[in-house]
Short mmCIF file of C-alpha atoms in Angstrom, two decimals:
data_model
loop_
_atom_site.label_atom_id
_atom_site.label_comp_id
_atom_site.label_asym_id
_atom_site.label_seq_id
_atom_site.Cartn_x
_atom_site.Cartn_y
_atom_site.Cartn_z
CA MET A 1 12.59 -6.04 13.58
CA ILE A 2 11.47 -7.84 16.49
CA VAL A 3 8.40 -4.32 17.98
CA ASP A 4 7.70 -7.09 21.09
CA CYS A 5 7.50 -9.81 23.26
CA ALA A 6 5.82 -11.24 26.26
CA ILE A 7 4.73 -13.64 28.33
CA TYR A 8 0.51 -13.77 29.13
CA ARG A 9 -0.49 -15.48 32.69
CA ASN A 10 -4.31 -15.13 33.72
CA GLY A 11 -4.60 -12.22 31.71
CA ARG A 12 -1.46 -10.44 32.84
CA ARG A 13 1.95 -9.55 31.22
CA THR A 14 5.15 -10.68 32.92
CA GLU A 15 8.30 -10.16 30.98
CA GLY A 16 10.10 -13.74 30.21
CA PRO A 17 13.40 -14.66 29.08
CA GLU A 18 14.76 -13.62 25.80
CA ASP A 19 14.82 -17.33 23.75
CA PHE A 20 12.18 -17.97 22.61
CA SER A 21 11.90 -21.44 23.04
CA ASP A 22 12.93 -20.71 27.12
CA ALA A 23 9.49 -18.45 26.86
CA LEU A 24 7.30 -20.76 25.02
CA ASP A 25 8.17 -23.59 27.52
CA GLU A 26 8.01 -21.20 30.47
CA ALA A 27 4.93 -19.76 28.81
CA ARG A 28 3.41 -23.50 28.45
CA ALA A 29 4.30 -24.85 32.05
CA GLY A 30 2.29 -21.73 33.64
CA GLY A 31 -0.73 -22.28 31.40
CA GLY A 32 -0.45 -18.80 29.46
CA PHE A 33 0.68 -17.74 26.69
CA VAL A 34 3.81 -15.91 24.30
CA TRP A 35 3.18 -12.96 22.49
CA ILE A 36 5.83 -12.13 19.89
CA GLY A 37 5.20 -9.06 17.15
CA LEU A 38 7.42 -8.12 14.32
CA HIS A 39 7.45 -5.24 11.59
CA GLU A 40 8.66 -6.19 8.16
CA PRO A 41 10.99 -9.07 9.83
CA THR A 42 13.85 -10.05 6.80
CA GLU A 43 14.41 -13.66 6.42
CA ARG A 44 17.05 -14.23 8.68
CA GLU A 45 15.18 -12.31 11.57
CA PHE A 46 12.18 -14.33 10.86
CA SER A 47 13.48 -17.53 10.10
CA HIS A 48 15.09 -18.11 14.49
CA VAL A 49 11.09 -17.62 14.89
CA SER A 50 9.75 -20.03 12.31
CA GLU A 51 11.79 -22.82 13.53
CA GLU A 52 11.33 -22.49 17.20
CA PHE A 53 7.57 -22.20 17.13
CA ARG A 54 7.78 -24.73 14.16
CA LEU A 55 5.54 -22.30 11.73
CA HIS A 56 4.90 -24.04 8.19
CA PRO A 57 7.19 -23.50 5.44
CA LEU A 58 4.64 -22.36 2.94
CA ALA A 59 3.33 -20.05 5.93
CA VAL A 60 6.27 -17.91 6.40
CA GLU A 61 7.06 -17.39 2.73
CA ASP A 62 3.73 -15.79 2.55
CA ALA A 63 4.65 -13.43 6.42
CA LEU A 64 7.81 -12.56 4.29
CA LYS A 65 7.30 -11.69 1.03
CA ALA A 66 3.70 -9.92 1.63
CA HIS A 67 1.45 -9.14 -1.20
CA GLN A 68 -0.94 -11.53 0.26
CA ARG A 69 -4.90 -11.35 -0.41
CA PRO A 70 -7.29 -12.17 3.36
CA LYS A 71 -7.29 -15.08 4.11
CA LEU A 72 -7.19 -18.51 6.73
CA GLU A 73 -5.32 -21.53 6.72
CA VAL A 74 -4.51 -24.31 9.23
CA TYR A 75 -1.47 -26.12 9.53
CA ASP A 76 -0.57 -28.92 11.98
CA ASP A 77 1.28 -26.71 14.23
CA SER A 78 -0.56 -22.78 13.51
CA LEU A 79 -3.67 -21.45 12.32
CA PHE A 80 -2.51 -18.74 9.42
CA LEU A 81 -4.53 -15.51 9.06
CA VAL A 82 -3.77 -13.05 6.81
CA LEU A 83 -5.42 -9.43 7.17
CA LYS A 84 -5.27 -6.70 5.43
CA PRO A 85 -5.51 -3.08 7.17
CA VAL A 86 -6.70 0.09 6.22
CA VAL A 87 -5.82 3.29 6.02
CA TYR A 88 -7.61 6.55 5.17
CA GLU A 89 -5.06 9.74 4.21
CA PRO A 90 -7.32 12.82 5.05
CA GLU A 91 -5.05 15.64 3.11
CA SER A 92 -5.11 13.87 -0.19
CA ASP A 93 -8.39 11.57 0.79
CA ALA A 94 -6.73 8.29 -0.60
CA VAL A 95 -6.77 4.69 0.87
CA SER A 96 -3.61 2.57 1.29
CA SER A 97 -3.31 -1.32 2.85
CA GLY A 98 -1.23 -2.86 4.52
CA GLU A 99 -0.75 -6.78 5.39
CA LEU A 100 -0.54 -8.16 9.04
CA MET A 101 -0.18 -12.04 9.58
CA VAL A 102 -1.37 -14.00 12.38
CA PHE A 103 -0.05 -17.21 13.54
CA LEU A 104 -2.12 -18.74 16.13
CA GLY A 105 -0.87 -21.83 18.01
CA ASP A 106 -0.78 -23.65 20.99
CA GLY A 107 0.60 -21.33 23.68
CA PHE A 108 1.92 -18.87 22.00
CA VAL A 109 0.94 -15.95 18.81
CA VAL A 110 2.91 -14.86 16.78
CA THR A 111 2.18 -11.66 14.18
CA VAL A 112 3.93 -10.24 11.37
CA ARG A 113 3.12 -6.56 10.24
CA HIS A 114 3.65 -4.84 6.88
CA GLY A 115 3.24 -1.26 6.32
CA GLU A 116 1.00 1.12 8.17
CA GLY A 117 -1.33 1.36 9.73
CA SER A 118 -1.54 -1.72 11.68
CA PRO A 119 -4.02 -1.60 15.27
CA LEU A 120 -1.78 -3.72 16.95
CA ALA A 121 0.35 -1.80 19.68
CA ALA A 122 -3.57 -0.51 20.19
CA VAL A 123 -4.64 -4.09 20.68
CA ARG A 124 -2.69 -4.48 22.30
CA ARG A 125 -2.69 -1.97 25.58
CA ARG A 126 -6.48 -3.43 25.08
CA LEU A 127 -6.00 -6.32 25.91
CA GLU A 128 -3.43 -5.53 28.75
CA HIS A 129 -6.18 -3.13 30.67
CA GLU A 130 -8.59 -6.10 29.58
CA PRO A 131 -6.98 -9.19 31.75
CA GLU A 132 -10.29 -11.18 31.38
CA LEU A 133 -10.71 -11.34 27.85
CA LEU A 134 -6.87 -11.27 27.72
CA GLY A 135 -7.06 -14.62 30.14
CA LYS A 136 -9.00 -16.58 27.23
CA GLY A 137 -5.34 -16.98 25.69
CA PRO A 138 -4.26 -16.62 22.26
CA THR A 139 -7.91 -17.17 20.95
CA ALA A 140 -8.34 -13.08 22.73
CA VAL A 141 -5.49 -12.02 20.96
CA LEU A 142 -7.66 -13.39 17.40
CA TYR A 143 -10.41 -11.46 18.07
CA ALA A 144 -9.24 -8.67 18.86
CA ILE A 145 -7.20 -8.14 16.53
CA ALA A 146 -9.99 -9.59 14.08
CA ASP A 147 -12.62 -6.24 15.64
CA ALA A 148 -9.97 -3.90 15.66
CA THR A 149 -9.45 -4.38 12.02
CA VAL A 150 -13.32 -3.96 11.20
CA ASP A 151 -13.84 -1.21 12.85
CA HIS A 152 -11.37 0.70 10.94
CA TYR A 153 -13.23 -0.39 7.77
CA LEU A 154 -16.24 0.92 9.54
CA GLU A 155 -15.20 4.66 9.98
CA VAL A 156 -12.82 4.31 6.61
CA ALA A 157 -16.14 3.11 4.50
CA GLY A 158 -17.73 6.67 6.44
CA GLU A 159 -14.84 9.17 5.40
CA LEU A 160 -15.18 7.57 1.85
CA GLN A 161 -18.85 7.82 2.53
CA ASN A 162 -18.88 11.80 2.87
CA ASP A 163 -15.73 12.11 0.11
CA LEU A 164 -18.63 10.68 -2.43
CA GLU A 165 -21.15 13.26 -1.05
CA GLU A 166 -18.99 16.14 -1.75
CA LEU A 167 -18.22 14.39 -5.18
CA GLU A 168 -21.86 14.32 -5.92
CA THR A 169 -22.58 17.40 -4.79
CA GLU A 170 -19.28 18.85 -7.76
CA VAL A 171 -20.88 16.47 -10.22
CA PHE A 172 -24.57 18.45 -10.06
CA SER A 173 -23.40 21.69 -9.36
CA PRO A 174 -24.29 23.64 -12.53
CA ASP A 175 -20.56 25.70 -11.77
CA GLN A 176 -17.94 22.73 -11.54
CA GLY A 177 -19.96 19.68 -12.62
CA GLY A 178 -17.96 20.53 -16.33
CA SER A 179 -14.89 20.98 -14.95
CA ARG A 180 -12.31 18.94 -16.63
CA HIS A 181 -10.48 17.69 -13.57
CA THR A 182 -13.96 15.81 -12.33
CA ALA A 183 -13.84 12.87 -14.60
CA SER A 184 -10.48 12.60 -13.17
CA ARG A 185 -11.41 12.52 -9.75
CA ILE A 186 -14.09 10.48 -9.70
CA TYR A 187 -11.89 8.50 -11.44
CA THR A 188 -9.29 8.27 -8.45
CA PHE A 189 -12.20 7.92 -5.96
CA LYS A 190 -13.27 4.67 -7.73
CA ARG A 191 -9.95 3.18 -7.58
CA GLN A 192 -9.82 4.27 -3.83
CA ILE A 193 -12.88 1.82 -3.80
CA LEU A 194 -11.16 -1.29 -5.09
CA GLU A 195 -8.18 -0.68 -2.40
CA PHE A 196 -11.19 -1.07 -0.01
CA ARG A 197 -13.15 -4.01 -1.16
CA ARG A 198 -9.71 -6.10 -2.07
CA ALA A 199 -8.82 -5.84 1.54
CA SER A 200 -12.22 -6.07 2.90
CA GLY A 201 -13.97 -8.44 0.41
CA PRO A 202 -11.77 -11.65 0.53
CA LEU A 203 -11.58 -11.68 4.70
CA ALA A 204 -15.63 -13.22 4.71
CA LEU A 205 -14.53 -16.66 4.11
CA PRO A 206 -11.72 -16.66 6.88
CA LEU A 207 -14.40 -15.04 8.97
CA THR A 208 -17.09 -17.28 8.58
CA ARG A 209 -15.02 -20.38 9.35
CA LEU A 210 -14.02 -18.52 12.48
CA ALA A 211 -17.44 -18.05 13.13
CA GLU A 212 -18.50 -21.31 12.24
CA THR A 213 -21.03 -20.33 9.89
CA GLY A 214 -22.88 -20.85 6.63
CA THR A 215 -21.86 -24.13 4.86
CA PHE A 216 -17.94 -23.31 6.06
CA GLY A 217 -18.88 -23.30 9.00
CA GLY A 218 -16.83 -25.99 10.97
CA ALA A 219 -14.04 -26.20 13.90
CA VAL A 220 -10.82 -24.40 13.62
CA PRO A 221 -8.24 -26.15 15.65
CA PHE A 222 -6.56 -23.22 18.20
CA VAL A 223 -9.54 -21.63 18.37
CA ASN A 224 -11.98 -21.77 21.59
CA GLU A 225 -15.43 -22.55 20.82
CA LYS A 226 -16.94 -20.31 22.79
CA ALA A 227 -15.45 -17.88 21.06
CA ARG A 228 -17.27 -18.34 18.35
CA PRO A 229 -20.23 -15.78 19.04
CA PHE A 230 -17.29 -12.88 19.20
CA PHE A 231 -16.16 -13.81 15.49
CA ARG A 232 -20.18 -13.87 14.83
CA ASP A 233 -20.30 -10.39 16.13
CA VAL A 234 -17.25 -9.57 13.45
CA HIS A 235 -18.35 -11.60 10.27
CA ASP A 236 -21.42 -9.48 10.94
CA HIS A 237 -19.33 -6.08 10.82
CA LEU A 238 -17.61 -7.09 7.68
CA THR A 239 -20.97 -7.49 5.86
CA ARG A 240 -22.04 -3.75 7.03
CA VAL A 241 -18.03 -2.62 5.05
CA ASN A 242 -18.32 -5.18 2.61
CA GLU A 243 -22.47 -4.20 2.00
CA SER A 244 -21.24 -0.48 1.88
CA VAL A 245 -18.68 -0.59 -0.32
CA GLU A 246 -19.97 -2.45 -2.55
CA GLY A 247 -23.03 0.78 -2.90
CA LEU A 248 -20.20 3.15 -2.79
CA ASP A 249 -19.24 1.29 -6.02
CA ARG A 250 -22.64 1.84 -7.22
CA LEU A 251 -23.04 4.77 -6.25
CA VAL A 252 -19.58 5.89 -7.95
CA SER A 253 -20.64 4.32 -10.99
CA ASP A 254 -23.57 5.98 -11.37
CA VAL A 255 -21.98 9.39 -10.82
CA LEU A 256 -19.86 8.76 -13.31
CA SER A 257 -22.11 8.39 -15.70
CA ALA A 258 -24.25 11.03 -14.91
CA HIS A 259 -21.28 13.19 -15.25
CA LEU A 260 -20.27 11.57 -18.70
CA ALA A 261 -24.36 12.38 -19.73
CA GLN A 262 -23.62 15.85 -18.02
CA MET A 263 -20.53 17.02 -21.04
CA SER A 264 -22.44 15.13 -23.65
CA VAL A 265 -26.00 17.25 -23.72
CA ARG A 266 -23.14 20.83 -22.82
CA GLN A 267 -21.19 20.18 -26.01
CA ASN A 268 -24.19 19.53 -28.02
CA ASP A 269 -25.83 22.87 -26.41
CA ASP A 270 -22.32 23.75 -27.41
CA MET A 271 -22.26 22.96 -31.85
CA ARG A 272 -26.50 24.33 -31.26
CA LYS A 273 -25.20 27.88 -30.16
CA ILE A 274 -22.27 27.46 -32.91
CA SER A 275 -25.11 26.52 -35.52
CA ALA A 276 -27.24 29.15 -34.64
CA TRP A 277 -24.25 31.80 -35.18
CA ALA A 278 -23.38 30.17 -37.95
CA ALA A 279 -26.66 30.68 -39.50
CA MET A 280 -27.46 33.77 -38.36
CA ALA A 281 -23.81 35.11 -39.97
CA ALA A 282 -24.64 32.82 -43.47
CA VAL A 283 -27.60 35.33 -44.20
CA PRO A 284 -25.80 38.83 -44.33
CA THR A 285 -23.33 37.12 -46.02
CA MET A 286 -25.15 35.81 -48.92
CA ILE A 287 -26.61 38.71 -49.18
CA ALA A 288 -23.18 40.77 -49.26
CA GLY A 289 -22.53 37.59 -51.55
CA VAL A 290 -25.27 38.39 -54.21
CA TYR A 291 -24.52 42.49 -54.69
CA GLY A 292 -20.95 41.75 -54.97
CA MET A 293 -21.28 40.16 -58.18
CA ASN A 294 -20.23 42.33 -61.05
CA PHE A 295 -23.83 41.61 -63.57
CA GLU A 296 -23.90 44.86 -66.21
CA HIS A 297 -27.61 44.61 -65.77
CA MET A 298 -27.99 43.39 -62.28
CA PRO A 299 -31.69 45.52 -60.42
CA GLU A 300 -31.54 47.90 -57.82
CA LEU A 301 -28.91 49.12 -58.57
CA ARG A 302 -29.53 52.75 -59.86
CA TRP A 303 -31.94 52.85 -56.32
CA THR A 304 -30.86 55.51 -53.96
CA TRP A 305 -32.51 53.65 -50.50
CA SER A 306 -31.40 50.61 -51.98
CA TYR A 307 -28.22 50.25 -49.68
CA PRO A 308 -30.60 51.29 -46.36
CA VAL A 309 -32.80 48.80 -47.55
CA VAL A 310 -30.70 46.36 -47.91
CA ILE A 311 -28.72 46.26 -44.40
CA VAL A 312 -32.90 47.28 -42.99
CA VAL A 313 -33.21 43.80 -44.60
CA MET A 314 -30.48 41.64 -43.04
CA ALA A 315 -31.55 42.75 -39.53
CA VAL A 316 -34.77 42.08 -39.88
CA LEU A 317 -33.62 38.78 -41.03
CA GLU A 318 -31.24 38.46 -37.90
CA VAL A 319 -33.52 40.06 -35.33
CA MET A 320 -36.25 36.80 -37.00
CA LEU A 321 -33.20 34.52 -36.67
CA TYR A 322 -31.87 35.07 -33.57
CA ARG A 323 -35.89 35.54 -31.95
CA LEU A 324 -36.31 31.98 -33.63
CA PHE A 325 -33.10 30.10 -32.09
CA LYS A 326 -33.47 32.11 -28.24
CA GLY A 327 -37.06 30.59 -28.60
CA ARG A 328 -35.76 26.94 -28.77
CA GLY A 329 -32.92 27.33 -26.64
CA TRP A 330 -30.36 27.18 -29.25
CA MET A 331 -29.15 30.25 -27.72
#
């Protein structure tokens, strides 16, 4: 489905002809560009767009099927960038990701969105209120989309940091640390971090190429060279995000190890208590068992105070054992 289609000249939006090819010719003739936004298009809907803008078949296939890693591909007539916006759902404390494909070429931008959480609507509104930036052409759109996506990564990372602090409080709480659901919550949280890493981690290389930094630096077609500092800024933000996510992953692993250690210690405490009570129960059982035997010449049978003496002896032994186990922390 086509969500929006407009021609931009000198940073201003103008409505153009409905036909894509006519809109592209008109935009190029006036020194502007066409920006077409699509949401989960069908193969039939996208075929007309791909033909008019001469999009590469491999990139078209990726845009239709989705489920791609963040990447940057350079073709003869266009640039193809894949991003994965993430969404944090506070009600369920869950992270989900969508997909956003950007085709960039001579005088056109085509964006394809899959799933929810895409920043495209907000990016278009922002750019339309900043004509000076939008006047830089398709490169400005590419930068704004990447910047909005990475900035939202920072927000989600902050939410996950808050969730981890709550989880740490629960794990180290004397009342809730042994909850049977704690391990499940920790594992679920680790899955959320993994989902986040799948979105943010692979994006580092495409932004490195766009910023022309490091080993993979080099001129990228269809991208204005003056935009390098802006993409470097986005790359720096992404580096912060990835470092934060790695730190969260290590911390949640440490929290899980601490929780399992606590559970092991508590199980050992329970076993010591059970063993102590069993030892205390064994003493009167042994004495009662001895006196329950049918010996003909058993000593003390005719003592008048034998019964209370035996009870007192068992009571004294029980108190001694109780104080011994209590002193060692077994009870």
